PDB file of C-alpha atoms in Angstrom:
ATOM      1  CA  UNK D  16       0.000   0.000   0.000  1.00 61.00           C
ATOM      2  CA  UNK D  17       1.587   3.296  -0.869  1.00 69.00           C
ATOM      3  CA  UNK D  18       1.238   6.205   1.472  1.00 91.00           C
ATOM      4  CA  UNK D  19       0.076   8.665   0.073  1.00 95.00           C
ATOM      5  CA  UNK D  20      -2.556   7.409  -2.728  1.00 96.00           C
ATOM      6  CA  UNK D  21      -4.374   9.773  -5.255  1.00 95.00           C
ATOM      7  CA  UNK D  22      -6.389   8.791  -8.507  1.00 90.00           C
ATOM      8  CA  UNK D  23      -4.027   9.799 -11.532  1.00 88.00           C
ATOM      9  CA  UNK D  24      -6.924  11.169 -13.496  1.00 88.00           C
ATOM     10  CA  UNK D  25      -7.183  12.836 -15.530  1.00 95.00           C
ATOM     11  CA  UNK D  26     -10.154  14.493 -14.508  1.00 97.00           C
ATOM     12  CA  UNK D  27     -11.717  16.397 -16.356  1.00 98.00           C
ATOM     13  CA  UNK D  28     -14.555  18.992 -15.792  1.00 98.00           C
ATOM     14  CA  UNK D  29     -16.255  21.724 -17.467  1.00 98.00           C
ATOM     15  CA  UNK D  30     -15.484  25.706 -16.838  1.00 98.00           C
ATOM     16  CA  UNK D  31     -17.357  26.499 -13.541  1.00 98.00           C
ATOM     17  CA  UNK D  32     -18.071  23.302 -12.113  1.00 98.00           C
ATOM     18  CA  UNK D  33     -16.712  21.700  -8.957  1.00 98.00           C
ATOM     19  CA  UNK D  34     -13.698  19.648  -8.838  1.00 98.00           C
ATOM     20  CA  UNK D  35     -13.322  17.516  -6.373  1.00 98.00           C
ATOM     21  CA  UNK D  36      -9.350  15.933  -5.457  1.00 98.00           C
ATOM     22  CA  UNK D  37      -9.449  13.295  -2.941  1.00 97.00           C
ATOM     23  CA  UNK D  38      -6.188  11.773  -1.158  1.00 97.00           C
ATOM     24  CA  UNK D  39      -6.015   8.814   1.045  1.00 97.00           C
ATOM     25  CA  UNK D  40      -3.089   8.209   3.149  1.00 97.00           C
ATOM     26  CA  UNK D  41      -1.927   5.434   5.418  1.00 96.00           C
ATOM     27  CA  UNK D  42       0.151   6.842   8.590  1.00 94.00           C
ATOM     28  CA  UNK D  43      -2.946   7.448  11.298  1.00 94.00           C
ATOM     29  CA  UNK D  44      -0.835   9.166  13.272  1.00 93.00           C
ATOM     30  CA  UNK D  45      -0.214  12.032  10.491  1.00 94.00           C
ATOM     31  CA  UNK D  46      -0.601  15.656  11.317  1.00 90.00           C
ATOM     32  CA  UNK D  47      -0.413  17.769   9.071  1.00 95.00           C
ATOM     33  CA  UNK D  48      -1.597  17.897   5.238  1.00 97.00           C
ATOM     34  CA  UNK D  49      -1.190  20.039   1.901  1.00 97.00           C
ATOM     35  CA  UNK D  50      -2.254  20.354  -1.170  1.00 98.00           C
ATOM     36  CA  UNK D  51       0.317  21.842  -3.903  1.00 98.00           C
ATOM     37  CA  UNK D  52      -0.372  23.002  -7.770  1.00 98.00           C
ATOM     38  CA  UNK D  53       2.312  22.333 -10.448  1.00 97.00           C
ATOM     39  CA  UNK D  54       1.718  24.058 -13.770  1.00 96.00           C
ATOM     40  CA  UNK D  55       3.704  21.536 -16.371  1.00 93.00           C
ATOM     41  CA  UNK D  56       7.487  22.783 -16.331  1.00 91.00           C
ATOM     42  CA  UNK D  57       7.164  24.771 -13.136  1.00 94.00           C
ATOM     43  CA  UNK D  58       7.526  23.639  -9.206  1.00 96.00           C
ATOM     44  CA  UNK D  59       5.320  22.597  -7.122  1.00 97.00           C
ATOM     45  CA  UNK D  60       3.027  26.078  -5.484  1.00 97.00           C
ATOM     46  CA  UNK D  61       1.231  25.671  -1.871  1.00 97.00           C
ATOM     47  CA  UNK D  62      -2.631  25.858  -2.414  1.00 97.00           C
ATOM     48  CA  UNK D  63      -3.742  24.737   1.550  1.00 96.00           C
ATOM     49  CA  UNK D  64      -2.588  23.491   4.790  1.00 97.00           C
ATOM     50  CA  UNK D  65      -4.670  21.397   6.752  1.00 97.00           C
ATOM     51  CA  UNK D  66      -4.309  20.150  10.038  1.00 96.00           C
ATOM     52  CA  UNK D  67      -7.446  19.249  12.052  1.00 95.00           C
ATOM     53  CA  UNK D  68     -10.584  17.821  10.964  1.00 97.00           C
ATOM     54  CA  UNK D  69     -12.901  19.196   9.305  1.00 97.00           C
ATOM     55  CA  UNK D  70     -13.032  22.429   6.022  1.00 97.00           C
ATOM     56  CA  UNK D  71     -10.836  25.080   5.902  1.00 98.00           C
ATOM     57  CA  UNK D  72     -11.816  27.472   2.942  1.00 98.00           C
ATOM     58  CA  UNK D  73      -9.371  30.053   0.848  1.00 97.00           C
ATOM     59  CA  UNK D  74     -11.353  31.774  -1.926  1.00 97.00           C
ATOM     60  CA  UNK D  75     -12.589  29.243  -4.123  1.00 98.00           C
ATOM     61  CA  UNK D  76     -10.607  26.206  -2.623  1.00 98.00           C
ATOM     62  CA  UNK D  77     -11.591  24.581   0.068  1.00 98.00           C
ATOM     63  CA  UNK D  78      -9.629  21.294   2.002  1.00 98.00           C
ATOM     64  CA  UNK D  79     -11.130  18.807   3.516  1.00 98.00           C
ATOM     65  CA  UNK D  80      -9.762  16.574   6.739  1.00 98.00           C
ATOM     66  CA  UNK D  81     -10.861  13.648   8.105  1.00 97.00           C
ATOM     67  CA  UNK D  82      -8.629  11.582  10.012  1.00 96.00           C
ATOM     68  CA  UNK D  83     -10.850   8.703  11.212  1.00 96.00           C
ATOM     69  CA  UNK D  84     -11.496   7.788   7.713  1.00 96.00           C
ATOM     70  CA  UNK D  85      -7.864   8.937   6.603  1.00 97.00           C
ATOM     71  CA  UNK D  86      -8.929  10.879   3.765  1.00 96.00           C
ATOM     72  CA  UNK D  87      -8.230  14.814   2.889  1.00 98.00           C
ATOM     73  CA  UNK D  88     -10.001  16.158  -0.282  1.00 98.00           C
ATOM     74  CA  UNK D  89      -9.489  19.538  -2.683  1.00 98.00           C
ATOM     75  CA  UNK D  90     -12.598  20.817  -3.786  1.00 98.00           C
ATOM     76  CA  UNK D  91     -12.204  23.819  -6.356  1.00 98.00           C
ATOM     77  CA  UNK D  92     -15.409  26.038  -7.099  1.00 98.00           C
ATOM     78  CA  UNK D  93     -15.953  27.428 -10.203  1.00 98.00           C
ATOM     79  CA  UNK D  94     -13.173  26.100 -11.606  1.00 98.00           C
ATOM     80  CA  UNK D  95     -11.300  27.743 -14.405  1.00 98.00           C
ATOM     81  CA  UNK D  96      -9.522  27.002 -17.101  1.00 97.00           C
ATOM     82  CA  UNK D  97      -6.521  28.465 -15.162  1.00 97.00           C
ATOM     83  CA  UNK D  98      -6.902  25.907 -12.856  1.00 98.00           C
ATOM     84  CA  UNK D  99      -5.796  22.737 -15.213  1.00 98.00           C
ATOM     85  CA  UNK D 100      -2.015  21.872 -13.618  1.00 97.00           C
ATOM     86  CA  UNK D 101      -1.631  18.438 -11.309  1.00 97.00           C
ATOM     87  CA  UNK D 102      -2.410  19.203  -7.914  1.00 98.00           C
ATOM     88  CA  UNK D 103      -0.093  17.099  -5.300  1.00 97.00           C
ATOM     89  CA  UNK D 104      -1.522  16.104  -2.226  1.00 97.00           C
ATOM     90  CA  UNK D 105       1.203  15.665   0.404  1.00 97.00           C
ATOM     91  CA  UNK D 106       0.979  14.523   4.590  1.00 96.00           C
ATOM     92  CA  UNK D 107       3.238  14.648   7.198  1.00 94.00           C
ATOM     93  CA  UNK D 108       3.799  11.621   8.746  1.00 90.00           C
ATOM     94  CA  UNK D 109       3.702  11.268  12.912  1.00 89.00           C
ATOM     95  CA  UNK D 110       7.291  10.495  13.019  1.00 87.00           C
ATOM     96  CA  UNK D 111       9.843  12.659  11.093  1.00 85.00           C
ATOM     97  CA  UNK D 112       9.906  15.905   8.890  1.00 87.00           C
ATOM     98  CA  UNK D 113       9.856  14.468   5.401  1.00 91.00           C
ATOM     99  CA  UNK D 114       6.803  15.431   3.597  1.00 93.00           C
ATOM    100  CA  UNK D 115       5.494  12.292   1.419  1.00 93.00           C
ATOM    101  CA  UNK D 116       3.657  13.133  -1.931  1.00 95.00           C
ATOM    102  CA  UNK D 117       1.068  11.096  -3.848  1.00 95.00           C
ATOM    103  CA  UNK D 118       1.589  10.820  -7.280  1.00 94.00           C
ATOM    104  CA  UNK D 119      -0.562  13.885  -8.370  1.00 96.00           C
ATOM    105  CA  UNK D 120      -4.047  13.950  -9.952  1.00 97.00           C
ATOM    106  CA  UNK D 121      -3.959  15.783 -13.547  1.00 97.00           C
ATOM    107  CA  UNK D 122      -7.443  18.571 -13.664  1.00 98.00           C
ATOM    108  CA  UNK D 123      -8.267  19.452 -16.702  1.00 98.00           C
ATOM    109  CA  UNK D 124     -11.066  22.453 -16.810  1.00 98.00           C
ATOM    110  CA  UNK D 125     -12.541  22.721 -20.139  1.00 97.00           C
ATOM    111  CA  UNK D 126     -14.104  25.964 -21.547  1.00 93.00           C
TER     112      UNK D 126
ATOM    113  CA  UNK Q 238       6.484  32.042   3.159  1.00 80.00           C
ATOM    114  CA  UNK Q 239       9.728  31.373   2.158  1.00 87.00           C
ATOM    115  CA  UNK Q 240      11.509  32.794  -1.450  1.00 93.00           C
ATOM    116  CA  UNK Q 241      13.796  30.074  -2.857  1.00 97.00           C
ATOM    117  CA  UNK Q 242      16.292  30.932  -5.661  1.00 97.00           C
ATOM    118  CA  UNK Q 243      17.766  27.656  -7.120  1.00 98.00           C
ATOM    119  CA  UNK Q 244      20.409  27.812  -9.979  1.00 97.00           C
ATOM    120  CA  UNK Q 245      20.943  26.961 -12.952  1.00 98.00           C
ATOM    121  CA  UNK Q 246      17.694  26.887 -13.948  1.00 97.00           C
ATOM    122  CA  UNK Q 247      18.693  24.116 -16.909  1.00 97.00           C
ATOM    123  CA  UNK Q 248      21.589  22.655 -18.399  1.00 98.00           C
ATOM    124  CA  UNK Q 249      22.550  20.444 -20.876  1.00 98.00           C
ATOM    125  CA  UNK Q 250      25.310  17.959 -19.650  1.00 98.00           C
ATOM    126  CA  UNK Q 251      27.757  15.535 -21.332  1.00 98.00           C
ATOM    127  CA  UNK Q 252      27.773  11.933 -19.359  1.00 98.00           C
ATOM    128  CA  UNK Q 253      30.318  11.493 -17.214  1.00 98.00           C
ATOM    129  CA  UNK Q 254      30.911  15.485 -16.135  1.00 98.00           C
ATOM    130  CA  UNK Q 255      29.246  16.549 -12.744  1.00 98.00           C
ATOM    131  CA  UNK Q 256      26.717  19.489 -12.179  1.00 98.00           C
ATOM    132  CA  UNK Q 257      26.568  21.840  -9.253  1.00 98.00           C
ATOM    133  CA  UNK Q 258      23.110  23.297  -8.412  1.00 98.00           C
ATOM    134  CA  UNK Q 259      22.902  25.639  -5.758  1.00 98.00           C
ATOM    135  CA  UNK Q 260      19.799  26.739  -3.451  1.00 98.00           C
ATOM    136  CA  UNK Q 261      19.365  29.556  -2.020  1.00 98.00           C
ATOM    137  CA  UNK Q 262      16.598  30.768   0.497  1.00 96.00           C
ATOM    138  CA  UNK Q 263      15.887  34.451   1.471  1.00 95.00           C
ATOM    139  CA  UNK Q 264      15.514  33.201   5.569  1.00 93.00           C
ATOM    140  CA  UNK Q 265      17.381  30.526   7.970  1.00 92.00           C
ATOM    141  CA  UNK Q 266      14.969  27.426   7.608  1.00 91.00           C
ATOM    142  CA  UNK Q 267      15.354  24.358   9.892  1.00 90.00           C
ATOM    143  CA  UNK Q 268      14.888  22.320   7.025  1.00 93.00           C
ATOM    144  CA  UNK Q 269      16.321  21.921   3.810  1.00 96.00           C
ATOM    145  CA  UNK Q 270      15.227  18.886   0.854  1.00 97.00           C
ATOM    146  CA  UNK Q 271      16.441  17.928  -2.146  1.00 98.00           C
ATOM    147  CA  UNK Q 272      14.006  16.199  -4.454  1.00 97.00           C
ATOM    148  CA  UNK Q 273      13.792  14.747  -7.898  1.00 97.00           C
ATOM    149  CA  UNK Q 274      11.156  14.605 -10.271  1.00 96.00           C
ATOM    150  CA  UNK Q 275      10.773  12.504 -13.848  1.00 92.00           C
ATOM    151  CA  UNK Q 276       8.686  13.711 -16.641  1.00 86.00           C
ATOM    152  CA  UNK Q 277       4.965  12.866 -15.721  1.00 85.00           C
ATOM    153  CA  UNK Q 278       6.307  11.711 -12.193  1.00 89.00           C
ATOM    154  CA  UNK Q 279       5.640  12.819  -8.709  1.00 89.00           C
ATOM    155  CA  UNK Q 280       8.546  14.016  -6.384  1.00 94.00           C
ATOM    156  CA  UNK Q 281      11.094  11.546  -4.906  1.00 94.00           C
ATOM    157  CA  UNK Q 282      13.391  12.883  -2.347  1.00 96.00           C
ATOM    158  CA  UNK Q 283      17.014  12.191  -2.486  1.00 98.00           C
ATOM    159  CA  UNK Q 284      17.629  13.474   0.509  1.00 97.00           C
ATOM    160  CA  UNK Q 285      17.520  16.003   3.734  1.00 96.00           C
ATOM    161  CA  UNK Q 286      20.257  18.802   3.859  1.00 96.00           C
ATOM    162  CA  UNK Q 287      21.360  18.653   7.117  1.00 93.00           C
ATOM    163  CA  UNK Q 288      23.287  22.153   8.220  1.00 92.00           C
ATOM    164  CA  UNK Q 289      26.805  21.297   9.736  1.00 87.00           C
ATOM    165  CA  UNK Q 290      26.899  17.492   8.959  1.00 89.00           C
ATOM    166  CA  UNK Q 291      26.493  14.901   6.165  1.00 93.00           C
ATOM    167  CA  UNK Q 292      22.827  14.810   4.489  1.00 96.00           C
ATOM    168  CA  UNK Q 293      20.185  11.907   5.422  1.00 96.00           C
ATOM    169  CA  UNK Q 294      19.678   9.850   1.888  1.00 97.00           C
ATOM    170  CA  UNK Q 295      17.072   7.984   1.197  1.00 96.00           C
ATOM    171  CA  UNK Q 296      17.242   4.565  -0.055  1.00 96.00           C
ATOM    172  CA  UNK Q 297      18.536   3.765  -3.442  1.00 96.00           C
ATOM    173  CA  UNK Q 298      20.125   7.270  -3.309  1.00 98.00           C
ATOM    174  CA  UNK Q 299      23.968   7.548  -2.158  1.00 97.00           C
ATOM    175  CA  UNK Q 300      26.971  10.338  -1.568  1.00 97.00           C
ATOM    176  CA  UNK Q 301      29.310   9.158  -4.251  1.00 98.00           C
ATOM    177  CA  UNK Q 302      26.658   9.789  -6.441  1.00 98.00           C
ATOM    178  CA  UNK Q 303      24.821  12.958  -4.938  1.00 98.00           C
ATOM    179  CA  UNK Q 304      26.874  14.567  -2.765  1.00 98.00           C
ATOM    180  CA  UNK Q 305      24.911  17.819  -0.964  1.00 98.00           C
ATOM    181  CA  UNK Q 306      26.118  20.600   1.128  1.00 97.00           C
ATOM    182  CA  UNK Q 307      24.528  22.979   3.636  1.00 97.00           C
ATOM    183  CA  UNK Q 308      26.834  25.074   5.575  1.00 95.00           C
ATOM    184  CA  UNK Q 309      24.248  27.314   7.055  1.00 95.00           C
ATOM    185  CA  UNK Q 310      20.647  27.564   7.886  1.00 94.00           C
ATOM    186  CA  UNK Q 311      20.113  29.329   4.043  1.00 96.00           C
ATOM    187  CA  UNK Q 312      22.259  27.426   1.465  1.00 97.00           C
ATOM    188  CA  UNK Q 313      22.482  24.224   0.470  1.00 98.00           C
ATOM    189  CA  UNK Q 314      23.946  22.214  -3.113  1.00 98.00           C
ATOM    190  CA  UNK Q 315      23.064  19.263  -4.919  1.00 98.00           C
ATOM    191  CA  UNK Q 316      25.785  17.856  -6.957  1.00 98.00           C
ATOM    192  CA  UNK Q 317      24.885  14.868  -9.995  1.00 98.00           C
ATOM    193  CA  UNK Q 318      28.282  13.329 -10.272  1.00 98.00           C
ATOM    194  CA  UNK Q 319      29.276  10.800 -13.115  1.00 98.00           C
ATOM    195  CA  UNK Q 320      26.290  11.724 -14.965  1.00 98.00           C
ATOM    196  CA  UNK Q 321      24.654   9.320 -17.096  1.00 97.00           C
ATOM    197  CA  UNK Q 322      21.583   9.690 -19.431  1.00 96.00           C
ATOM    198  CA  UNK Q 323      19.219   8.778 -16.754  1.00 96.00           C
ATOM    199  CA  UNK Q 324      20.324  11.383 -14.730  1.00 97.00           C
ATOM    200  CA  UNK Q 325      17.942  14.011 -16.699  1.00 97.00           C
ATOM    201  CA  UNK Q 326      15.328  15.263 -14.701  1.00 97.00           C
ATOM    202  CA  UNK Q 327      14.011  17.808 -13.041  1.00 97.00           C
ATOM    203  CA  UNK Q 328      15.970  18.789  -9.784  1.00 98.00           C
ATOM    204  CA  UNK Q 329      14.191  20.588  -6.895  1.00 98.00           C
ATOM    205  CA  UNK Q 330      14.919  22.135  -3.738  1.00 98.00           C
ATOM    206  CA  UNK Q 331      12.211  22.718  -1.375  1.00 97.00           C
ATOM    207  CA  UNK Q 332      12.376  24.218   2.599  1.00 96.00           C
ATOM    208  CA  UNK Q 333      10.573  23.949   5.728  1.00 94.00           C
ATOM    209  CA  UNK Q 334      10.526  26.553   8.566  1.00 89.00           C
ATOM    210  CA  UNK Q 335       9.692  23.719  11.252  1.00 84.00           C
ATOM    211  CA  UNK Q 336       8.061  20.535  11.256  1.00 80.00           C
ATOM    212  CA  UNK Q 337       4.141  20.217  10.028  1.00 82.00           C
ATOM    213  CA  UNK Q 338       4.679  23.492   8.425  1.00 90.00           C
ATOM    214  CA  UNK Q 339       4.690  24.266   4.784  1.00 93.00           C
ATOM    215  CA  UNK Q 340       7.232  23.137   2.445  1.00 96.00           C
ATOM    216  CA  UNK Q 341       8.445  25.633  -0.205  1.00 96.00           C
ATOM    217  CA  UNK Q 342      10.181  24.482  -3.620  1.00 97.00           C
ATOM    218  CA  UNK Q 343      12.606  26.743  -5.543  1.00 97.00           C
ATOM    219  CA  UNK Q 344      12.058  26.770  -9.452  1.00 97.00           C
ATOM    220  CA  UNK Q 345      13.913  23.685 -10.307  1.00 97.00           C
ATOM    221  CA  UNK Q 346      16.643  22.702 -12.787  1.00 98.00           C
ATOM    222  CA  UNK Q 347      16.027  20.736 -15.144  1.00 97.00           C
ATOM    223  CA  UNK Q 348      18.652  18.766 -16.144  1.00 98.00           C
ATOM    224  CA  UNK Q 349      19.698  17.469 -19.683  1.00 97.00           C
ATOM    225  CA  UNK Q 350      22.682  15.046 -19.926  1.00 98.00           C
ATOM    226  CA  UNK Q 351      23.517  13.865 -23.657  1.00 97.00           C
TER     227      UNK Q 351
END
């Protein structure tokens, strides 16, 4: 089981519609959780930090924590076309500093 | 948040030659990382830059091969020695103030070697 697990996509959804991200990860004990952007050929960008349960909105993102069920989720409103990039989901494990990455979901927004 | 300048921001290599790439962030950070990335790949880390003594690899990754300095809390390089084809890929630097805080990356080299 890999520990940090997204769906590759790509997903794919039209100009102001919802996209939803999801990320499961394995380490209970994890505390804290991001979610980066990476335009092709650039680095990675912070979008959120999450670190308790429950939503924590920024403009049109909002993250989504829940540790019982190990699961943190993107969801991006009115999503643009600006938004297509692979967003990165990455969680801090209990023990040690070393972020761990899942493999990146690819959004494409369609106009 | 933190501003990372990383340099060169490409090059294109001939195998066997080594490569320097040097990170530089605007404030002293506990943390410093050196990741790589393949085309259409997530991020593996090589290793953790640690200030003052030898970096912390991660497995399948060694010195010899990708040896890293930090002498203070704000610098840190990444050298590809020997390099080899499968050495191209994207190089990337990243920082973190304190643990469960956010990591930033610097712009990455990408790295050709022919």
């Amino acid at each position: 089981q890999k520990e940090v697990e997204q769906n590759s996509g790509p997903l794919s959804v039209p100009e102001g519609a919802i996209a939803s991200l999801n990320c499961t990860y394995s380490d209970r004990g994890s505390q804290s959780f991001f979610w980066y952007r990476q335009y092709s050929g650039k680095s990675p960008e912070l979008i959120m930090s999450i670190y308790s349960n429950g939503d924590k909105e920024d403009g049109r993102f909002t993250a989504q924590l829940n540790k019982a069920s190990q699961y943190v989720s993107l969801l991006i409103r009115d999503s643009q076309p600006s938004d297509s990039a692979t967003y990165l989901c990455a969680v801090n494990p209990q023990y040690g500093n070393k972020l761990v990455f899942g493999a990146g979901t690819i959004l494409r927004v369609k106009s | 948040s933190a501003v990372i300048s990383q340099k060169p921001s490409r090059d294109i290599c001939q195998r066997g030659t080594s490569l320097t790439i040097q990170c530089q962030v605007d404030s002293q950070v506990t943390m410093m990382f050196w990741y790589r990335q393949q085309p259409g790949q997530s991020l593996t880390l090589i290793a953790t830059a640690n200030q003052g003594s030898e970096a912390t690899y991660e497995s399948g990754f060694v010195i010899d091969k990708f040896p890293i300095s930090r002498p203070n809390l704000t610098f840190s390089t990444l050298t590809v020695s020997n390099m080899s084809p499968e050495d191209s890929s994207i190089y990337l630097c990243s920082s973190r103030s304190t643990a469960n805080t956010e990591a930033f990356f610097g712009q990455g080299t990408r790295l050709t070697v022919v």
